[in-house]
Short mmCIF file of C-alpha atoms in Angstrom, two decimals:
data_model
loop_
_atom_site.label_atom_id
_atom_site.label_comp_id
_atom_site.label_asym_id
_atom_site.label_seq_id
_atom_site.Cartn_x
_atom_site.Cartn_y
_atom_site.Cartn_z
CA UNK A 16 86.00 140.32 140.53
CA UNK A 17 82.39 138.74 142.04
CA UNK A 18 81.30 139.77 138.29
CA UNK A 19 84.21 137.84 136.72
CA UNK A 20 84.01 134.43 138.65
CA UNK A 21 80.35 134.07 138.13
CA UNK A 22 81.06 134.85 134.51
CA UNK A 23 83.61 131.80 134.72
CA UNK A 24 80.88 129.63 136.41
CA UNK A 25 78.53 130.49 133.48
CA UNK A 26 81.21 129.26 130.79
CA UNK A 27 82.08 126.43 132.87
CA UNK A 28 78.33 125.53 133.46
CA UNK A 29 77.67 126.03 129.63
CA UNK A 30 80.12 123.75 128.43
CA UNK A 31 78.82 120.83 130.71
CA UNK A 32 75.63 121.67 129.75
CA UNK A 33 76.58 121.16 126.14
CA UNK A 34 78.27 117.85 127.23
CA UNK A 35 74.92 116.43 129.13
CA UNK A 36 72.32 117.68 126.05
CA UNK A 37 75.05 115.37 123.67
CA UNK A 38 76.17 118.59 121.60
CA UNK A 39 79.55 117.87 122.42
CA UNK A 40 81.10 114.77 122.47
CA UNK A 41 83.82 112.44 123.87
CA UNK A 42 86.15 111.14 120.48
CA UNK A 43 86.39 107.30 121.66
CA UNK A 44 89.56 105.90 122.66
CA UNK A 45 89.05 103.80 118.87
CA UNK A 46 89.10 106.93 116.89
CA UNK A 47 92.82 108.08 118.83
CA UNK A 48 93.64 104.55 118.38
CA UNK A 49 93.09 104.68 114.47
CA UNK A 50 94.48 107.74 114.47
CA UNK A 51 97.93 106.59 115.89
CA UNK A 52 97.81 103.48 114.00
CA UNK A 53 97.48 105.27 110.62
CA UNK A 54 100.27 107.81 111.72
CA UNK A 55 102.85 104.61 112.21
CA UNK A 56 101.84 103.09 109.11
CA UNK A 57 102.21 106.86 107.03
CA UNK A 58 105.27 107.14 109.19
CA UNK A 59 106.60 103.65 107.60
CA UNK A 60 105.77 104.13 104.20
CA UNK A 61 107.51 107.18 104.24
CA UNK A 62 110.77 105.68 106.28
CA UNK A 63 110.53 102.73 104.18
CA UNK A 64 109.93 104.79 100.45
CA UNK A 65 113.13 107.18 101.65
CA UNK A 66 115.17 104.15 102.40
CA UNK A 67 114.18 102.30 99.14
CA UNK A 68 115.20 105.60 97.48
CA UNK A 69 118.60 105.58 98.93
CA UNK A 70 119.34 102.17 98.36
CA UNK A 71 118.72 102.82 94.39
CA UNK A 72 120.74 106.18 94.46
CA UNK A 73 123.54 103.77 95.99
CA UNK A 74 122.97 100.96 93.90
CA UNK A 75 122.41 102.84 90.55
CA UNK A 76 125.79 104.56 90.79
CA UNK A 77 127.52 101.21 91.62
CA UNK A 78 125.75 99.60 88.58
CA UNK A 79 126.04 102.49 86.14
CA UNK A 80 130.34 102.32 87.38
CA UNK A 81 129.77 106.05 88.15
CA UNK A 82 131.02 105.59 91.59
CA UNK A 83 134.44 104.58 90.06
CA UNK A 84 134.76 108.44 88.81
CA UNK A 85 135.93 109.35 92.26
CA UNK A 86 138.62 107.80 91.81
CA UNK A 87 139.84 109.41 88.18
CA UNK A 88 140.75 112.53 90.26
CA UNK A 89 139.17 116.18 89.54
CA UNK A 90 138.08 115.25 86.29
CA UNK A 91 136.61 111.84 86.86
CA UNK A 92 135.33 113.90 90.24
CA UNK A 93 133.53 116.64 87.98
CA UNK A 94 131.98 113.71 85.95
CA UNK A 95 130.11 111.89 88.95
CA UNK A 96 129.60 115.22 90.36
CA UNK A 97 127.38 115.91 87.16
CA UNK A 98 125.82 112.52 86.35
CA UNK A 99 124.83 112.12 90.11
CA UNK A 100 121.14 111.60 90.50
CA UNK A 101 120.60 114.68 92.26
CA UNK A 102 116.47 114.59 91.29
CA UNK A 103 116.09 111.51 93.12
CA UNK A 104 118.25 112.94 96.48
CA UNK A 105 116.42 115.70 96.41
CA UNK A 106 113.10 113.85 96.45
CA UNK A 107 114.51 112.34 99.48
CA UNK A 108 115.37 115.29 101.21
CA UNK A 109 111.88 116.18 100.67
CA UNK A 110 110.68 112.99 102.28
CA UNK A 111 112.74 113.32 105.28
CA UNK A 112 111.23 116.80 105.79
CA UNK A 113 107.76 115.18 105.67
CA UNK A 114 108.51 112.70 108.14
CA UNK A 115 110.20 115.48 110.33
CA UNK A 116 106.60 117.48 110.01
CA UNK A 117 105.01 114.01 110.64
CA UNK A 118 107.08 113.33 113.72
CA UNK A 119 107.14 116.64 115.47
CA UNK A 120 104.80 116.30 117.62
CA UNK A 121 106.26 113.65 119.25
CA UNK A 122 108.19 114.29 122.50
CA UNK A 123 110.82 111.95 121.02
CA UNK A 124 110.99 114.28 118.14
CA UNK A 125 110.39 118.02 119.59
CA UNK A 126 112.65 117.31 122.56
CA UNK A 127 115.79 117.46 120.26
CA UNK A 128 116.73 120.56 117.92
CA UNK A 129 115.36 119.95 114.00
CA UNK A 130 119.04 119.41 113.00
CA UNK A 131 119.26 116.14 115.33
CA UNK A 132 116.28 114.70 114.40
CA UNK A 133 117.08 115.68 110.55
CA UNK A 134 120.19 114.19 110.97
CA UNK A 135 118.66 110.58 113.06
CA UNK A 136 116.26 110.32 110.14
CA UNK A 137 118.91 110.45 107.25
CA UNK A 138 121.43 107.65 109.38
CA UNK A 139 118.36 105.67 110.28
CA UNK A 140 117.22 105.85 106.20
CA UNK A 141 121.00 105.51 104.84
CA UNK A 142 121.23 102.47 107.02
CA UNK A 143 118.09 100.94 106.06
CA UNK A 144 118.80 101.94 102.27
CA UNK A 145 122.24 100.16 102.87
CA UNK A 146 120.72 96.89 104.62
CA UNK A 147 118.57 96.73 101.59
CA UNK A 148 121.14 96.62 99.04
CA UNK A 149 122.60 93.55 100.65
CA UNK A 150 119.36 92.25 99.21
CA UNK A 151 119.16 91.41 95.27
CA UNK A 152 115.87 93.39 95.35
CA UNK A 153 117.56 95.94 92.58
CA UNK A 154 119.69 93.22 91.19
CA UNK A 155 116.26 91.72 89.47
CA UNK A 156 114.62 94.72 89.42
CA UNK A 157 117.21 95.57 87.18
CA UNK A 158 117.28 92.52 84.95
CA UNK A 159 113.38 92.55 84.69
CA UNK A 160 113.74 95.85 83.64
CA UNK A 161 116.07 94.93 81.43
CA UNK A 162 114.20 92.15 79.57
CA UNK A 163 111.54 94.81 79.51
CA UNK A 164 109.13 93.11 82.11
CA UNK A 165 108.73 95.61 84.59
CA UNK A 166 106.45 98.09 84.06
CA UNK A 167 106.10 101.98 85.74
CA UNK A 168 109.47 101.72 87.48
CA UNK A 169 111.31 99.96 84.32
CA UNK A 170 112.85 103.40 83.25
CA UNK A 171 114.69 103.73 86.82
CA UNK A 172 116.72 100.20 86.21
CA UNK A 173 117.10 99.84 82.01
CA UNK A 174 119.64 102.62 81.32
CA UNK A 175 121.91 101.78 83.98
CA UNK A 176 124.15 99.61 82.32
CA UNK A 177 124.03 101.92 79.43
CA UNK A 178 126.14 104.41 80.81
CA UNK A 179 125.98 107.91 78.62
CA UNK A 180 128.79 108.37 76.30
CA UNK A 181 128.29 111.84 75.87
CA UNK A 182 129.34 112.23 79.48
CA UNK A 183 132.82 110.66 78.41
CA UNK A 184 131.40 107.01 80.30
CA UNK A 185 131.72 103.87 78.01
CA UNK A 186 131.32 100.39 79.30
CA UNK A 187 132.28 97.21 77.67
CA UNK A 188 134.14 93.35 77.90
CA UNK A 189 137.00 93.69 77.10
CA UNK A 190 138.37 91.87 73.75
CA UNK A 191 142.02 91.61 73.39
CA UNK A 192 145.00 93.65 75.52
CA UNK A 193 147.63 95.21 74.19
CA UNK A 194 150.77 97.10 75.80
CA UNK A 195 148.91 101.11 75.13
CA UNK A 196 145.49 99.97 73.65
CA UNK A 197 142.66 97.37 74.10
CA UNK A 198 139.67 96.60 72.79
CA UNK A 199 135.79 96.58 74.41
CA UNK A 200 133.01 95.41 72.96
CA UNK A 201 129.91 97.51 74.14
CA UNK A 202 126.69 95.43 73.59
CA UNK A 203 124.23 98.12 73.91
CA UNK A 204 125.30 100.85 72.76
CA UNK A 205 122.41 102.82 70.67
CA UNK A 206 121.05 99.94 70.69
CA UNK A 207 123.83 97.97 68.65
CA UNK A 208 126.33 96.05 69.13
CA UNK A 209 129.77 98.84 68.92
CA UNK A 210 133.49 97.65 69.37
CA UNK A 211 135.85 100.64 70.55
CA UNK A 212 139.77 100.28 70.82
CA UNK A 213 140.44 102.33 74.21
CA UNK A 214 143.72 104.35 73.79
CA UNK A 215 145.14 104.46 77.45
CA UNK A 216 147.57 106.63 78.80
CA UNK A 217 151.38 105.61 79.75
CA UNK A 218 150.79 105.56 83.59
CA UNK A 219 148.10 103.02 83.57
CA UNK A 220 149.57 99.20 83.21
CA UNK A 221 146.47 97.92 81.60
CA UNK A 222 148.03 94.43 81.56
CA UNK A 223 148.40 94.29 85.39
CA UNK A 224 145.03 93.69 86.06
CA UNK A 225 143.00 93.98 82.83
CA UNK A 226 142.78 90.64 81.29
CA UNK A 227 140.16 89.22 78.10
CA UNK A 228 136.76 88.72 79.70
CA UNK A 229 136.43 91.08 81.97
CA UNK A 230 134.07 93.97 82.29
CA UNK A 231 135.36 97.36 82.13
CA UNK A 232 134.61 101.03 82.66
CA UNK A 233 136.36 103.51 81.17
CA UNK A 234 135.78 106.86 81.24
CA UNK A 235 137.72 109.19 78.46
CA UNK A 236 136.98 111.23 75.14
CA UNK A 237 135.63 109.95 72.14
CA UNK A 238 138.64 110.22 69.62
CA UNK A 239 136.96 108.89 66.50
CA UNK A 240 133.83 106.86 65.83
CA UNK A 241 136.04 103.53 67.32
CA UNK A 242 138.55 104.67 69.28
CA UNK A 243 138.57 106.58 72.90
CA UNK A 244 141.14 108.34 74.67
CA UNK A 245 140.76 106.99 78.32
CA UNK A 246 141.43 108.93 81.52
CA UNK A 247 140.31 106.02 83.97
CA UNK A 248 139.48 102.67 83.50
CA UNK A 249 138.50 100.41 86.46
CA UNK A 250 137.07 96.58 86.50
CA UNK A 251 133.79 95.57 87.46
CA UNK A 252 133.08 93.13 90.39
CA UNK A 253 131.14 90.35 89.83
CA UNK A 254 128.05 91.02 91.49
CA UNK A 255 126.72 93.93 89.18
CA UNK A 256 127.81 91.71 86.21
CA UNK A 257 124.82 89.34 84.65
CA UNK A 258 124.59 85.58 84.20
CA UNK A 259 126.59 85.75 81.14
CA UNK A 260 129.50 87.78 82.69
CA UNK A 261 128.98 90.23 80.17
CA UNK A 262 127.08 93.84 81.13
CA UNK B 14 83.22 112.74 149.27
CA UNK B 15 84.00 116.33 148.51
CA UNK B 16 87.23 116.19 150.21
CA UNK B 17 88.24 113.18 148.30
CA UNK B 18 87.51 115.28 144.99
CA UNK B 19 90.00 118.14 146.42
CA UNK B 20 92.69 115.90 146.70
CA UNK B 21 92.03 113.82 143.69
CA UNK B 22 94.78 114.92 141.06
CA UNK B 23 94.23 116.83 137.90
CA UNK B 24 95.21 113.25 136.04
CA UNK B 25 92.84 110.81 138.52
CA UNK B 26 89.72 113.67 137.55
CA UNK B 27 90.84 113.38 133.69
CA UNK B 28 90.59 109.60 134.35
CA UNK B 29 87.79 109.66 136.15
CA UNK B 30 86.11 111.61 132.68
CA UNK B 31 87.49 108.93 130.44
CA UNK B 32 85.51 106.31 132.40
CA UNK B 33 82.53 108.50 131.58
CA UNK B 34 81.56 110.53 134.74
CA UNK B 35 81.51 113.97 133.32
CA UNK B 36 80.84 116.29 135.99
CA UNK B 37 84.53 115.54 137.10
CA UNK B 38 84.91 117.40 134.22
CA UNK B 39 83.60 120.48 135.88
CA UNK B 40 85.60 120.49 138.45
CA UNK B 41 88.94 120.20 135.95
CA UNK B 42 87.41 123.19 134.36
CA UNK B 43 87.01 125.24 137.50
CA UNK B 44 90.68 124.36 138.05
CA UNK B 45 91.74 125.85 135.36
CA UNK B 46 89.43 128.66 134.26
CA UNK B 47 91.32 131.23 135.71
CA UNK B 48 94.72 130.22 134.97
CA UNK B 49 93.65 130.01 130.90
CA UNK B 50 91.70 133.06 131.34
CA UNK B 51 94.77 134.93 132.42
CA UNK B 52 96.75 133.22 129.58
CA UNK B 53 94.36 133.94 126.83
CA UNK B 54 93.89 137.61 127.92
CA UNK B 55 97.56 138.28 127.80
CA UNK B 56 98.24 136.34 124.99
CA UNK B 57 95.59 137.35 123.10
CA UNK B 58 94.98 141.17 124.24
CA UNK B 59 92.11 142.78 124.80
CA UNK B 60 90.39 140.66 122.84
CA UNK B 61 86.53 140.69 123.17
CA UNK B 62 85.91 136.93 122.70
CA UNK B 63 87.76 135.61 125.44
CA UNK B 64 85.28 134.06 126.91
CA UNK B 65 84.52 132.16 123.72
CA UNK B 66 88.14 130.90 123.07
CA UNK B 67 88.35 129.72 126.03
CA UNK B 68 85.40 127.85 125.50
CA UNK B 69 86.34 126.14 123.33
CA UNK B 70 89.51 125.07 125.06
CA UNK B 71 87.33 123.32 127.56
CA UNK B 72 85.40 121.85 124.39
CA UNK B 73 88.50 120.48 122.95
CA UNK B 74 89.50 119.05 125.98
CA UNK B 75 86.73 117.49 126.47
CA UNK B 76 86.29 116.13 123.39
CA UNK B 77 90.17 114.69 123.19
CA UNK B 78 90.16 113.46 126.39
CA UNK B 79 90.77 109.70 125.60
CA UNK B 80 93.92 110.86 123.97
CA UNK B 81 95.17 111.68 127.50
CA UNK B 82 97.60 109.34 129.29
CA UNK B 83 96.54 109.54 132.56
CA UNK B 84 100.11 108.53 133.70
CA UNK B 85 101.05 111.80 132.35
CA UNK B 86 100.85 115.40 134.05
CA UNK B 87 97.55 117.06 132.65
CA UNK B 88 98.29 120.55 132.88
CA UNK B 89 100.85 120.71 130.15
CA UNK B 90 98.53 118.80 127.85
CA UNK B 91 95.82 121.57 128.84
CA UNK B 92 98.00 123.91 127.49
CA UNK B 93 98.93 122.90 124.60
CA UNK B 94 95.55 122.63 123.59
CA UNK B 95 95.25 126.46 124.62
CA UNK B 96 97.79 127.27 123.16
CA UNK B 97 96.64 126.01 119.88
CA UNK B 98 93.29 127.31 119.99
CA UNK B 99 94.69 131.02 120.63
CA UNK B 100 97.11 130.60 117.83
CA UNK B 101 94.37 129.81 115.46
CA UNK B 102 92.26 132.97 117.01
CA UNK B 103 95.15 135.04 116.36
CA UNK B 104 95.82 132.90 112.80
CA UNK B 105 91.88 134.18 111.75
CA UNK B 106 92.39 137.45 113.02
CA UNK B 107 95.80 138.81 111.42
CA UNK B 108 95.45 136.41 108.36
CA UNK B 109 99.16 136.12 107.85
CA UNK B 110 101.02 132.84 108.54
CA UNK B 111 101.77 133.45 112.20
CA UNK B 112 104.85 131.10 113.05
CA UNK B 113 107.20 131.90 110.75
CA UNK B 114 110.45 129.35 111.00
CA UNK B 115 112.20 129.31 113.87
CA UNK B 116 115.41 128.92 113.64
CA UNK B 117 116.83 128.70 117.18
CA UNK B 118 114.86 124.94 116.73
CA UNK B 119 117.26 123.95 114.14
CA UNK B 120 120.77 123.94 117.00
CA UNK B 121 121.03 123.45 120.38
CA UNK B 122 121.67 125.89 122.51
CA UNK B 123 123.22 125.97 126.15
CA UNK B 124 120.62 126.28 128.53
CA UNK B 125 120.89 127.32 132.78
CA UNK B 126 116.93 127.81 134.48
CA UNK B 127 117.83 130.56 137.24
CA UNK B 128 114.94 130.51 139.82
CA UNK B 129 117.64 133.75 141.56
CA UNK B 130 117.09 135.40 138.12
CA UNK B 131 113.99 134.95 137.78
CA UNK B 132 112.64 136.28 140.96
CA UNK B 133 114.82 139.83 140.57
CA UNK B 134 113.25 139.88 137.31
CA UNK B 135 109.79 138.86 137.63
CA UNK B 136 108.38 142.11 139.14
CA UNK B 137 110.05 144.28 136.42
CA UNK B 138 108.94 142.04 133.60
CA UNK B 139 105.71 142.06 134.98
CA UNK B 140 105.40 145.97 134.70
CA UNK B 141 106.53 146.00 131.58
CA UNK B 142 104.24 142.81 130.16
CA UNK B 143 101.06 144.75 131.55
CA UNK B 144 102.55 147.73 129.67
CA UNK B 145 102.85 146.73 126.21
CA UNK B 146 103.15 142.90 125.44
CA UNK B 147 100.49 143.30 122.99
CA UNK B 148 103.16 145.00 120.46
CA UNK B 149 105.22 141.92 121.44
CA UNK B 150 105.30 139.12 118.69
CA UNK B 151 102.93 136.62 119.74
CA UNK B 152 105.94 133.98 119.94
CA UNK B 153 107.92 136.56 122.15
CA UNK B 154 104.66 137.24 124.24
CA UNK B 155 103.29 134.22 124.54
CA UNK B 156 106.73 132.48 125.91
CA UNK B 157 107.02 135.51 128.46
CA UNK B 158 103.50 134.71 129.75
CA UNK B 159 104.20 131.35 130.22
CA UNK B 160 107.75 131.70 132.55
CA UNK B 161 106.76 134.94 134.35
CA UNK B 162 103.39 134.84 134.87
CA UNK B 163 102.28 130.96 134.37
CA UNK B 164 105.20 130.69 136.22
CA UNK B 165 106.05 127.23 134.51
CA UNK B 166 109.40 125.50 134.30
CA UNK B 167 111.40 125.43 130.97
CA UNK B 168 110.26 121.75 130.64
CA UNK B 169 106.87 122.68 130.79
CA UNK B 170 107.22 124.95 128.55
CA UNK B 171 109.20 122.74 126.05
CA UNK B 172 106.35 120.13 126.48
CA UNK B 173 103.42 122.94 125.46
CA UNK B 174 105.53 125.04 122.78
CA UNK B 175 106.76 121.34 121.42
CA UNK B 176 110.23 122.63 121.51
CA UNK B 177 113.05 121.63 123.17
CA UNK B 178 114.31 122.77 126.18
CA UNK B 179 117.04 124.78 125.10
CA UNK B 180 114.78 126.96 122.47
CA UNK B 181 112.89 128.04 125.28
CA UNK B 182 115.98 129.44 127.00
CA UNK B 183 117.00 130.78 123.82
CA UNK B 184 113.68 132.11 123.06
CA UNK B 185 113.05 133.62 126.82
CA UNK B 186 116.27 135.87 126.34
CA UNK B 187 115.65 137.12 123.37
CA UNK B 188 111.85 137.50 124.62
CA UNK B 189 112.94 139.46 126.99
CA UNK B 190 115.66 141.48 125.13
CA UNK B 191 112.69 142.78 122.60
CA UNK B 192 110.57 143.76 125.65
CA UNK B 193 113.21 145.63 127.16
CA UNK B 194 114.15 147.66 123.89
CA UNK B 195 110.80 147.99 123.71
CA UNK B 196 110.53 149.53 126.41
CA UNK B 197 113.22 151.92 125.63
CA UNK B 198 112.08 152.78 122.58
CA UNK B 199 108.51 153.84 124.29
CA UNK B 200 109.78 155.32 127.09
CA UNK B 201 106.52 154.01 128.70
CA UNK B 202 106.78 154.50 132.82
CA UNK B 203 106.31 151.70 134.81
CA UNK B 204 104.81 152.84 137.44
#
């Protein structure tokens, strides 16, 4: 035991002699300091690049008029299931796990189990996402993209008033109105102007609230090179519509 | 003056360092030498280079001092800093990533501390720990040493393992379950 405590006084007595001689020293209070600081700014960029991600995956399927698809039942359902931006959620999830690894230290953080925190960081980022798109940040994002004046983010914003038409999505103002048929005229699609007569289906009164002007989405089968067999055709509002009403 | 220094607080000495008189720093050492010692040994087992790891605790302490918030208690920050030197000791040594994902972090978990318990037990899971922790995992081991023979609260636990609360009850019981069957399994006397 006598051996063992005057071992202890030798460590203890070698590590302040290693203090005194100046081979170990004291970080400064400015070095923790920096430290902290450049954790809260990491810790923002990352809360803030989540949230901006969010707000586009929210925007983007409002824009593109996938969000109507829930409401076309299973088979609209099925369609938004499949042209949801799952890459870009994903690369959120990913964030959020960073910033839980980044936080976890943190009594605020390690107090609570992973799934609370998880679960603070995705309302905290959805809610921040959503505050943002009450902004018209992705509004003119979108148009600059769309008069080809934004470059490396121009790809995320130019397509989404294209919607795909091999996914059965078509987009278009409409024409004329008829009592079982009207008529779109789709600016950009390939890349040329296209007019497609929409065949609609007994149960939907297109005259009730479809009227000449207005900007539709459909989605529905292509039946010939012109004409489209709709399964669900709802209006746009005016806010995802550009200055000249049109896409 | 001498007296003054035995009744100064662990976090009035740490503050006392941060203003720069370092031999107060000897005396936090001395305060804790043993109880790290004990903690490394167990945690560690039968490891040669005690003496060294725990070294170099005292150096990292030192050295991160200013990080301390004096307002705090010390001795779970102490710990912590312990505890992460031994886990990269026993990181070097088995070469295998050590903490594998706990998943009784992900829920929470209803959690009762039982001082009653814990008394009846203490003795038994003493005998046994001084048996054959060592073939304990090191996260079984290491939370056993803590509550029995640290004799530490949950909380202070939580606030060195950075878990919450309720993991470390979770954690303790099953701790304690694998030491048992252990135990079993062996058929190692405890006397």
């Amino acid at each position: 035991m006598k051996n063992t405590n005057s071992e202890h006084d030798k460590l203890c007595e070698d590590v302040l002699k290693k203090i005194r001689t100046g081979e170990v020293h004291m970080k400064s209070r400015a070095f923790f300091t920096f430290k902290i600081i450049t954790f809260v700014l990491t810790t923002i960029a990352l809360l803030a690049t989540s949230a901006l991600l969010v707000s586009y995956i929210i925007f983007s399927i409002q824009a593109s008029g996938q969000l109507f698809l829930v409401g076309f039942g299973g088979r609209g359902f099925m369609l938004f299931f499949l042209s949801f931006p799952w890459g870009l959620l994903i690369v959120d999830i990913i964030l959020w796990i960073c910033l839980e690894w980044l936080i976890r230290d943190f009594k605020i953080c390690y107090q609570y189990p992973l799934s609370y925190v998880f679960l603070a960081l995705l309302v905290a980022s959805t809610l921040l996402g959503l505050i943002i798109n009450t902004t018209s940040i992705h509004k003119s994002l979108m148009r600059r993209a769309e008069e080809r004046r934004l470059p490396l983010v121009g790809s995320f914003y130019d397509h989404l008033r294209r919607p795909p038409h091999e996914n059965g999505e078509y987009r278009g103002v409409v024409m004329s109105v008829g009592t079982s048929t009207f008529i779109i005229h789709d600016e950009y699609h390939d890349g040329r102007d296209a007019t497609w007569t929409i065949d609609v289906p007994q149960e939907i009164k297109t005259n009730m609230f479809i009227k000449v002007g207005d900007t539709v989405f459909i989605a529905g089968t292509s039946e010939s090179s012109t004409t489209i067999r709709a399964f669900g055709i709802r209006k746009f509002m005016p806010e995802f519509l550009n200055e000249r009403g049109g896409f | 003056m001498n007296d003054n220094i035995a009744h100064s607080t662990d976090e009035e000495l740490a503050s006392e360092v941060q203003k720069g008189d370092t031999e107060k720093f000897g005396i936090l050492m001395r305060r804790y030498e043993q109880k790290l010692f004990r903690y490394g040994r167990k945690f560690l087992s039968s490891r040669d280079n005690i003496e060294d790891i725990v070294q170099d605790v005292f150096i990292k302490t030192y050295q991160n001092i200013q990080s301390f918030d004096p307002t705090q208690r010390f001795s779970p920050w102490v710990y912590r800093i312990a505890h992460n030197t031994f886990i990269n000791a026993l990181k070097k040594e088995i070469r295998n990533p050590l903490y594998f994902f706990d998943f009784d972090t992900i829920m929470a978990h209803p959690v009762y501390e039982d001082p009653d318990a814990k008394e009846k037990e203490q003795k038994e899971i003493k005998a046994l720990v001084d048996k054959g922790l060592d073939k304990l995992s090191p996260h079984y081991r290491e939370i056993i040493i803590l509550y029995y023979l640290e004799e530490l609260k949950y909380k202070e636990i939580a606030e060195i393992l950075h878990i919450p609360v309720s993991t470390v009850g979770i954690r303790l019981k099953r701790a304690k379950d694998a030491l048992k069957r252990m135990w079993k399994e062996t058929n190692i006397p405890l006397t």
